[in-house]
Amino acid sequence: MSTEQNVTGPSLRARFQAVEDERRRSWAPDALAINANQRARLVREHGDQPHVGIGDVLPAATLTRIDGQPVALDALVANGPAVLVFFRFATCPACNIALPYYRDTLWPALKDARIPLVAISPQPIGALGDIATRHDLPFPVLSDTGLALSRALGLTYVFDTPSRHAAEAKGGTSEALNGTASWELPKPSVIVIGPGRVVRFADISPDWMDRTETPAILAALDLSPSAKERHHAA
């Protein structure tokens, strides 16, 4: 993950660590082990799966806004780069930390630079509206129907058996998470694309409690304070 400098307030890593500390105090050992083991397995196996990388060209995908309107990737990059933030689902605790963090630390700089930011999940739009309204997100939340784009980019993982059983025991279904029969979600990822849907930056997080910090995204877009200083000196 990235460095954490030049952003006001706690880093994502620090915010997630506070959640981890609380879980160690309050969760049953079995539940804690299921969560930790799934994440550890994803980290171990991450290098075995091909993923999207810098220089790749994304497919000409069209996603769906929570109001049902289509959003084409080509439209997002019509005037320059765009930032795509892939997240798991609307009630994911870590996603409810990450998206407000990006709202507060990333979106203002992107708005000033007129760079689109979108948050993408495979969850059906009927469920995604909740996270957008809960956090008053100023950027679009989009549904990746059937995980089509997430799968094309090599971002998805499948629940291991203990995680699936734990979710089912709480009444969860794969259809509620992604609209399909597969217990599959995207790994949290930040992808920056430019015109032609060419990837300029890609950071994929196999552990959903360790995500891309804002300074790395700003640096990839030459919007970090250090980048501005270099341009000024030149």
XYZ file of N, CA and C in Angstrom, residues 18-226:
627
model
N -7.925 0.322 14.070
C -8.853 0.536 15.183
C -9.992 -0.477 15.144
N -10.464 -0.798 13.938
C -11.516 -1.806 13.793
C -10.986 -3.182 14.190
N -9.780 -3.502 13.735
C -9.176 -4.790 14.081
C -9.033 -4.926 15.603
N -8.598 -3.869 16.253
C -8.423 -3.914 17.706
C -9.755 -4.162 18.406
N -10.808 -3.505 17.931
C -12.125 -3.691 18.527
C -12.631 -5.111 18.293
N -12.389 -5.656 17.127
C -12.824 -7.025 16.844
C -12.127 -8.031 17.756
N -10.863 -7.805 18.018
C -10.145 -8.729 18.910
C -10.739 -8.712 20.314
N -11.299 -7.569 20.695
C -11.914 -7.462 22.020
C -13.327 -8.033 22.049
N -14.056 -7.927 20.927
C -15.493 -8.186 20.983
C -15.972 -9.407 20.199
N -15.207 -9.870 19.224
C -15.665 -10.998 18.419
C -15.342 -12.325 19.087
N -16.179 -13.321 18.808
C -15.881 -14.682 19.243
C -14.641 -15.181 18.500
N -13.815 -15.994 19.148
C -12.586 -16.476 18.499
C -12.832 -17.164 17.159
N -13.902 -17.946 17.053
C -14.175 -18.642 15.794
C -14.457 -17.653 14.666
N -15.254 -16.635 14.945
C -15.580 -15.638 13.926
C -14.336 -14.858 13.516
N -13.510 -14.528 14.489
C -12.275 -13.801 14.201
C -11.357 -14.641 13.317
N -11.274 -15.935 13.597
C -10.402 -16.818 12.822
C -10.894 -16.972 11.389
N -12.200 -17.087 11.193
C -12.747 -17.221 9.838
C -12.378 -16.006 8.998
N -12.563 -14.828 9.562
C -12.250 -13.589 8.853
C -10.759 -13.491 8.545
N -9.933 -13.741 9.554
C -8.486 -13.609 9.377
C -7.939 -14.654 8.412
N -8.449 -15.869 8.481
C -7.938 -16.932 7.612
C -8.278 -16.685 6.148
N -9.493 -16.183 5.882
C -9.857 -15.871 4.498
C -8.939 -14.795 3.934
N -8.713 -13.752 4.697
C -7.860 -12.658 4.229
C -6.421 -13.126 4.031
N -5.922 -13.940 4.948
C -4.549 -14.438 4.823
C -4.397 -15.322 3.585
N -5.410 -16.134 3.303
C -5.344 -16.982 2.112
C -5.322 -16.141 0.843
N -6.119 -15.081 0.811
C -6.143 -14.216 -0.367
C -4.786 -13.547 -0.588
N -4.139 -13.150 0.489
C -2.810 -12.542 0.366
C -1.808 -13.565 -0.163
N -1.852 -14.786 0.378
C -0.917 -15.828 -0.065
C -1.082 -16.148 -1.542
N -2.319 -16.197 -2.012
C -2.593 -16.651 -3.371
C -2.666 -15.516 -4.390
N -2.499 -14.298 -3.934
C -2.703 -13.143 -4.818
C -1.799 -13.186 -6.046
N -0.553 -13.569 -5.849
C 0.393 -13.577 -6.955
C 0.135 -14.657 -7.986
N -0.721 -15.613 -7.666
C -1.014 -16.702 -8.604
C -2.060 -16.317 -9.644
N -2.725 -15.193 -9.444
C -3.820 -14.786 -10.322
C -3.393 -13.596 -11.170
N -3.602 -13.648 -12.486
C -3.278 -12.472 -13.315
C -4.238 -11.328 -13.024
N -3.690 -10.126 -12.959
C -4.486 -8.943 -12.671
C -4.195 -7.864 -13.706
N -5.095 -6.920 -13.795
C -4.881 -5.759 -14.646
C -3.647 -4.997 -14.165
N -2.925 -4.394 -15.112
C -1.728 -3.653 -14.758
C -1.563 -2.413 -15.615
N -0.557 -1.628 -15.284
C -0.289 -0.390 -16.015
C -0.035 -0.705 -17.490
N -0.666 0.073 -18.355
C -0.530 -0.117 -19.790
C -1.615 -0.978 -20.405
N -2.326 -1.731 -19.588
C -3.434 -2.534 -20.112
C -4.575 -1.616 -20.562
N -5.380 -2.127 -21.460
C -6.557 -1.392 -21.933
C -7.802 -2.079 -21.399
N -8.614 -1.336 -20.670
C -9.839 -1.905 -20.123
C -10.861 -2.132 -21.228
N -11.731 -3.114 -21.063
C -12.800 -3.304 -22.048
C -13.746 -2.106 -22.055
N -14.471 -1.969 -23.137
C -15.409 -0.842 -23.280
C -16.675 -1.129 -22.477
N -16.519 -1.152 -21.171
C -17.612 -1.552 -20.285
C -18.578 -0.403 -20.041
N -19.810 -0.783 -19.745
C -20.827 0.164 -19.295
C -21.360 -0.322 -17.959
N -21.335 0.551 -16.975
C -21.793 0.250 -15.627
C -23.130 0.948 -15.393
N -23.732 0.714 -14.227
C -25.063 1.254 -13.970
C -25.076 2.069 -12.685
N -25.546 3.302 -12.781
C -25.706 4.150 -11.605
C -26.830 3.623 -10.723
N -26.864 4.072 -9.476
C -27.917 3.611 -8.580
C -29.294 4.120 -9.000
N -29.337 5.131 -9.880
C -30.625 5.583 -10.413
C -30.998 4.855 -11.700
N -30.187 3.850 -12.073
C -30.481 3.046 -13.248
C -29.876 3.553 -14.536
N -29.222 4.706 -14.513
C -28.647 5.269 -15.730
C -27.299 4.613 -16.049
N -27.037 4.355 -17.339
C -25.759 3.738 -17.719
C -24.613 4.744 -17.687
N -23.422 4.238 -17.375
C -22.206 5.052 -17.395
C -21.133 4.256 -18.130
N -20.695 4.758 -19.257
C -19.667 4.081 -20.043
C -18.283 4.545 -19.597
N -17.333 3.624 -19.558
C -15.965 4.013 -19.218
C -15.441 5.061 -20.186
N -15.796 4.941 -21.450
C -15.325 5.923 -22.430
C -15.816 7.327 -22.096
N -17.010 7.438 -21.537
C -17.521 8.753 -21.152
C -16.730 9.319 -19.977
N -16.301 8.456 -19.067
C -15.546 8.922 -17.908
C -14.203 9.515 -18.306
N -13.594 8.978 -19.366
C -12.253 9.433 -19.759
C -12.286 10.301 -21.013
N -13.441 10.839 -21.331
C -13.561 11.654 -22.546
C -12.672 12.888 -22.492
N -12.437 13.423 -21.289
C -11.658 14.658 -21.164
C -10.375 14.488 -20.364
N -9.994 13.244 -20.091
C -8.789 13.020 -19.300
C -8.939 11.789 -18.438
N -8.115 11.679 -17.391
C -8.139 10.465 -16.568
C -9.374 10.379 -15.687
N -9.604 9.173 -15.180
C -10.671 8.913 -14.219
C -10.160 7.912 -13.197
N -10.733 7.958 -12.006
C -10.341 7.062 -10.916
C -11.496 6.113 -10.627
N -11.204 4.811 -10.681
C -12.190 3.775 -10.401
C -11.834 3.118 -9.070
N -12.745 3.163 -8.119
C -12.541 2.522 -6.821
C -13.488 1.327 -6.734
N -12.939 0.133 -6.763
C -13.745 -1.081 -6.634
C -13.879 -1.432 -5.152
N -15.118 -1.671 -4.718
C -15.343 -2.075 -3.336
C -16.267 -3.281 -3.303
N -16.432 -3.886 -2.134
C -17.105 -5.182 -2.052
C -18.630 -5.054 -2.052
N -19.213 -4.461 -1.031
C -20.673 -4.353 -0.977
C -21.059 -3.296 0.046
N -22.325 -2.895 0.029
C -22.754 -1.703 0.762
C -22.659 -1.826 2.271
N -22.781 -3.034 2.816
C -22.705 -3.182 4.270
C -21.357 -3.727 4.739
N -20.398 -3.809 3.844
C -19.036 -4.209 4.217
C -18.458 -3.159 5.170
N -18.084 -3.540 6.398
C -17.578 -2.537 7.351
C -16.373 -1.757 6.829
N -15.433 -2.449 6.191
C -14.245 -1.758 5.692
C -14.590 -0.786 4.565
N -15.565 -1.146 3.733
C -15.987 -0.248 2.651
C -16.635 1.011 3.211
N -17.314 0.866 4.349
C -17.947 2.020 4.983
C -16.942 2.905 5.707
N -15.716 2.465 5.783
C -14.615 3.305 6.243
C -13.885 3.905 5.043
N -13.644 3.084 4.021
C -12.838 3.524 2.881
C -13.529 4.597 2.048
N -14.806 4.411 1.729
C -15.450 5.380 0.840
C -15.581 6.767 1.473
N -15.954 6.892 2.753
C -15.923 8.232 3.356
C -14.510 8.821 3.431
N -13.517 7.952 3.617
C -12.126 8.425 3.602
C -11.795 9.044 2.247
N -12.160 8.369 1.167
C -11.907 8.929 -0.166
C -12.755 10.181 -0.405
N -13.954 10.193 0.132
C -14.797 11.397 0.028
C -14.083 12.607 0.622
N -13.465 12.411 1.775
C -12.866 13.529 2.500
C -11.455 13.869 2.044
N -10.677 12.867 1.642
C -9.255 13.101 1.364
C -8.903 13.114 -0.115
N -9.695 12.445 -0.932
C -9.374 12.316 -2.358
C -10.282 13.161 -3.238
N -11.569 13.102 -2.986
C -12.526 13.763 -3.864
C -12.285 15.265 -4.019
N -11.968 16.029 -2.966
C -11.781 17.473 -3.169
C -10.714 17.801 -4.215
N -9.585 17.093 -4.185
C -8.528 17.351 -5.165
C -8.961 16.935 -6.565
N -9.662 15.813 -6.668
C -10.128 15.366 -7.983
C -11.181 16.321 -8.535
N -12.056 16.786 -7.678
C -13.081 17.736 -8.123
C -12.436 19.003 -8.670
N -11.439 19.522 -7.948
C -10.754 20.732 -8.405
C -10.064 20.506 -9.748
N -9.547 19.295 -9.947
C -8.849 18.966 -11.193
C -9.797 18.457 -12.278
N -11.080 18.371 -11.956
C -12.102 17.886 -12.891
C -11.810 16.463 -13.369
N -11.404 15.638 -12.412
C -11.129 14.227 -12.689
C -12.253 13.397 -12.080
N -12.969 12.620 -12.872
C -14.067 11.816 -12.324
C -13.564 10.742 -11.354
N -14.364 10.522 -10.324
C -14.154 9.433 -9.373
C -15.456 8.652 -9.296
N -15.366 7.333 -9.437
C -16.551 6.488 -9.286
C -16.209 5.322 -8.375
N -17.197 4.889 -7.596
C -17.062 3.711 -6.744
C -17.872 2.586 -7.373
N -17.272 1.402 -7.489
C -17.866 0.305 -8.255
C -17.971 -0.947 -7.396
N -19.155 -1.546 -7.381
C -19.401 -2.807 -6.684
C -20.286 -3.674 -7.572
N -20.188 -5.003 -7.448
C -21.089 -5.861 -8.224
C -22.486 -5.955 -7.627
N -22.691 -5.358 -6.472
C -23.991 -5.477 -5.813
C -25.085 -4.818 -6.663
N -26.276 -5.402 -6.711
C -27.381 -4.790 -7.456
C -27.683 -3.382 -6.946
N -28.177 -2.540 -7.841
C -28.348 -1.124 -7.511
C -29.337 -0.895 -6.374
N -30.277 -1.809 -6.178
C -31.233 -1.632 -5.094
C -30.587 -1.601 -3.729
N -29.456 -2.273 -3.584
C -28.741 -2.298 -2.307
C -27.658 -1.231 -2.231
N -27.128 -0.816 -3.370
C -26.000 0.116 -3.367
C -26.386 1.531 -2.956
N -27.640 1.884 -3.160
C -28.049 3.235 -2.800
C -27.832 3.538 -1.333
N -27.855 2.510 -0.504
C -27.734 2.698 0.939
C -26.396 3.311 1.324
N -25.305 2.809 0.739
C -23.992 3.329 1.132
C -23.787 4.742 0.599
N -24.380 5.039 -0.551
C -24.252 6.383 -1.114
C -24.959 7.418 -0.251
N -26.163 7.084 0.208
C -26.919 8.041 1.019
C -26.405 8.093 2.452
N -25.972 6.958 2.992
C -25.492 6.921 4.376
C -24.320 7.872 4.576
N -23.447 7.946 3.570
C -22.238 8.762 3.692
C -22.288 10.022 2.833
N -23.438 10.291 2.241
C -23.595 11.485 1.403
C -22.439 11.585 0.403
N -22.222 10.505 -0.333
C -21.095 10.462 -1.264
C -21.350 11.402 -2.438
N -20.397 12.268 -2.751
C -20.593 13.238 -3.836
C -20.208 12.702 -5.210
N -19.711 11.473 -5.259
C -19.321 10.856 -6.526
C -20.242 9.663 -6.804
N -20.368 9.249 -8.061
C -21.303 8.172 -8.399
C -20.888 6.822 -7.822
N -21.887 6.062 -7.412
C -21.711 4.663 -7.029
C -22.340 3.832 -8.142
N -21.559 2.917 -8.710
C -21.980 2.177 -9.895
C -22.013 0.681 -9.619
N -22.917 -0.002 -10.303
C -23.010 -1.459 -10.202
C -22.342 -2.105 -11.412
N -21.472 -3.052 -11.121
C -20.807 -3.866 -12.144
C -21.617 -5.155 -12.282
N -22.630 -5.110 -13.121
C -23.593 -6.203 -13.217
C -22.912 -7.525 -13.563
N -23.197 -8.544 -12.746
C -22.630 -9.864 -12.991
C -21.127 -9.936 -12.841
N -20.529 -8.946 -12.178
C -19.070 -8.873 -11.989
C -18.305 -8.849 -13.311
N -18.951 -8.397 -14.382
C -18.342 -8.499 -15.709
C -16.996 -7.782 -15.787
N -16.947 -6.538 -15.332
C -15.693 -5.790 -15.412
C -14.691 -6.309 -14.385
N -15.153 -6.577 -13.179
C -14.252 -7.076 -12.133
C -13.571 -8.371 -12.563
N -14.332 -9.267 -13.160
C -13.749 -10.527 -13.628
C -12.775 -10.293 -14.772
N -13.129 -9.397 -15.684
C -12.257 -9.126 -16.829
C -10.906 -8.577 -16.383
N -10.882 -7.886 -15.249
C -9.644 -7.289 -14.749
C -8.902 -8.200 -13.775
N -9.453 -9.381 -13.509
C -8.797 -10.310 -12.587
C -8.881 -9.885 -11.137
N -9.936 -9.168 -10.778
C -10.034 -8.624 -9.426
C -10.773 -9.523 -8.444
N -11.505 -10.519 -8.922
C -12.430 -11.215 -8.033
C -11.779 -12.357 -7.256
N -12.424 -12.678 -6.148
C -12.067 -13.852 -5.356
C -13.354 -14.563 -4.969
N -13.234 -15.837 -4.628
C -14.382 -16.639 -4.208
C -14.262 -16.912 -2.713
N -15.364 -16.772 -2.000
C -15.383 -17.059 -0.569
C -14.855 -18.470 -0.312
N -14.053 -18.636 0.725
C -13.727 -19.997 1.136
C -14.936 -20.583 1.875
N -14.907 -21.881 2.128
C -16.083 -22.551 2.697
C -16.489 -21.995 4.060
N -15.561 -21.794 5.003
C -15.991 -21.232 6.295
C -16.624 -19.845 6.164
N -16.086 -19.010 5.278
C -16.653 -17.669 5.105
C -18.044 -17.736 4.496
N -18.225 -18.627 3.535
C -19.547 -18.771 2.922
C -20.564 -19.278 3.945
N -20.172 -20.279 4.722
C -21.086 -20.808 5.734
C -21.434 -19.742 6.775
N -20.458 -18.927 7.152
C -20.712 -17.869 8.131
C -21.688 -16.839 7.573
N -21.527 -16.500 6.300
C -22.437 -15.536 5.675
C -23.843 -16.112 5.558
N -23.931 -17.372 5.172
C -25.242 -18.013 5.041
C -25.939 -18.137 6.397
N -25.162 -18.369 7.444
C -25.745 -18.485 8.781
C -26.388 -17.178 9.233
N -25.927 -16.068 8.670
C -26.503 -14.757 8.987
C -27.625 -14.383 8.023
N -27.988 -15.312 7.136
C -29.050 -15.047 6.174
C -28.579 -14.455 4.869
N -27.280 -14.412 4.653
C -26.748 -13.830 3.427
C -26.902 -14.750 2.230
N -26.952 -14.152 1.050
C -26.985 -14.904 -0.201
C -26.023 -14.264 -1.188
N -25.528 -15.069 -2.102
C -24.647 -14.513 -3.125
C -25.404 -13.541 -4.017
N -26.679 -13.824 -4.266
C -27.474 -12.936 -5.119
C -27.580 -11.533 -4.521
N -27.671 -11.450 -3.201
C -27.752 -10.137 -2.558
C -26.435 -9.384 -2.666
N -25.331 -10.129 -2.733
C -24.018 -9.497 -2.816
C -23.657 -9.076 -4.232
N -23.994 -9.938 -5.207
C -23.516 -9.651 -6.566
C -24.510 -9.993 -7.668
N -25.710 -10.420 -7.305
C -26.713 -10.725 -8.314
C -26.493 -12.021 -9.060
N -25.562 -12.868 -8.586
C -25.283 -14.138 -9.253
C -25.331 -15.278 -8.231
N -25.174 -16.497 -8.726
C -25.159 -17.671 -7.853
C -23.771 -17.955 -7.292
N -22.785 -17.154 -7.642
C -21.407 -17.378 -7.210
C -21.071 -16.500 -6.005
N -20.477 -17.117 -4.974
C -20.031 -16.353 -3.808
C -18.697 -15.686 -4.161
N -18.796 -14.579 -4.853
C -17.626 -13.946 -5.467
C -17.726 -12.433 -5.299
N -16.609 -11.812 -4.991
C -16.552 -10.362 -4.823
C -15.244 -9.834 -5.403
N -15.192 -8.541 -5.717
C -13.916 -7.963 -6.146
C -13.009 -7.689 -4.955
N -11.725 -7.873 -5.153
C -10.766 -7.369 -4.181
C -10.791 -5.836 -4.266
N -10.789 -5.152 -3.139
C -10.767 -3.685 -3.206
C -9.586 -3.209 -4.045
N -9.869 -2.320 -4.977
C -8.851 -1.899 -5.938
C -9.066 -0.449 -6.330
N -7.974 0.204 -6.679
C -8.041 1.538 -7.266
C -7.335 1.480 -8.613
N -8.067 1.824 -9.659
C -7.540 1.818 -11.021
C -7.692 3.223 -11.586
N -6.600 3.781 -12.081
C -6.653 5.071 -12.777
C -6.504 4.791 -14.265
N -7.466 5.275 -15.047
C -7.408 5.085 -16.494
C -7.423 6.437 -17.188
N -6.829 6.458 -18.376
C -6.820 7.659 -19.187
C -7.619 7.443 -20.460
N -7.598 8.412 -21.362
C -8.293 8.255 -22.640
C -7.896 6.957 -23.334
N -8.870 6.335 -23.966
C -8.638 5.027 -24.551
C -8.730 3.907 -23.539
N -9.082 4.249 -22.287
C -9.227 3.282 -21.188
C -7.903 2.603 -20.844
N -6.799 3.318 -21.072
C -5.471 2.783 -20.773
C -5.173 2.971 -19.285
N -4.698 1.919 -18.646
C -4.438 1.952 -17.212
C -3.150 2.720 -16.923
N -3.265 3.707 -16.038
C -2.107 4.497 -15.615
C -1.612 4.093 -14.228
N -2.497 3.512 -13.453
C -2.172 3.128 -12.075
C -3.131 2.025 -11.681
N -2.610 1.013 -10.990
C -3.462 -0.078 -10.512
C -2.929 -0.578 -9.182
N -3.777 -0.567 -8.178
C -3.411 -1.092 -6.864
C -4.546 -1.995 -6.399
N -4.260 -3.279 -6.283
C -5.260 -4.288 -5.929
C -4.929 -4.820 -4.547
N -5.915 -4.833 -3.665
C -5.697 -5.186 -2.267
C -6.313 -6.550 -1.959
N -5.508 -7.609 -1.881
C -6.082 -8.916 -1.554
C -6.670 -8.969 -0.148
N -6.108 -8.181 0.765
C -6.655 -8.068 2.116
C -7.543 -6.832 2.152
N -8.848 -7.041 2.349
C -9.763 -5.899 2.281
C -9.616 -4.946 3.460
N -8.755 -5.283 4.420
C -8.474 -4.368 5.522
C -7.135 -3.652 5.322
N -6.671 -3.592 4.091
C -5.424 -2.889 3.768
C -5.578 -2.330 2.362
N -6.033 -1.084 2.249
C -6.409 -0.535 0.946
C -5.546 0.662 0.560
N -5.706 1.087 -0.664
C -4.900 2.165 -1.230
C -5.125 3.472 -0.484
N -4.039 4.082 -0.054
C -4.117 5.381 0.609
C -4.197 6.500 -0.437
N -4.825 7.586 -0.054
C -5.016 8.710 -0.973
C -3.717 9.267 -1.560
N -2.623 9.431 -0.796
C -1.417 10.012 -1.398
C -0.911 9.262 -2.624
N -1.049 7.937 -2.646
C -0.591 7.174 -3.809
C -1.419 7.500 -5.042
N -2.714 7.705 -4.844
C -3.592 8.029 -5.974
C -3.284 9.430 -6.489
N -3.118 10.373 -5.576
C -2.795 11.741 -5.984
C -1.451 11.789 -6.706
N -0.489 11.007 -6.226
C 0.821 10.987 -6.879
C 0.715 10.429 -8.297
N -0.125 9.415 -8.483
C -0.294 8.831 -9.818
C -0.901 9.822 -10.798
N -1.615 10.806 -10.261
C -2.263 11.822 -11.091
C -1.487 13.136 -11.114
N -0.285 13.138 -10.529
C 0.526 14.356 -10.408
C -0.206 15.452 -9.645
N -0.982 15.049 -8.642
C -1.719 16.014 -7.829
C -1.205 16.093 -6.400
N -0.181 15.323 -6.070
C 0.351 15.359 -4.712
C 1.157 16.632 -4.516
N 1.323 17.090 -3.267
C 2.136 18.291 -3.025
C 3.539 18.193 -3.606
N 4.169 17.017 -3.513
C 5.531 16.878 -4.039
C 5.548 17.019 -5.552
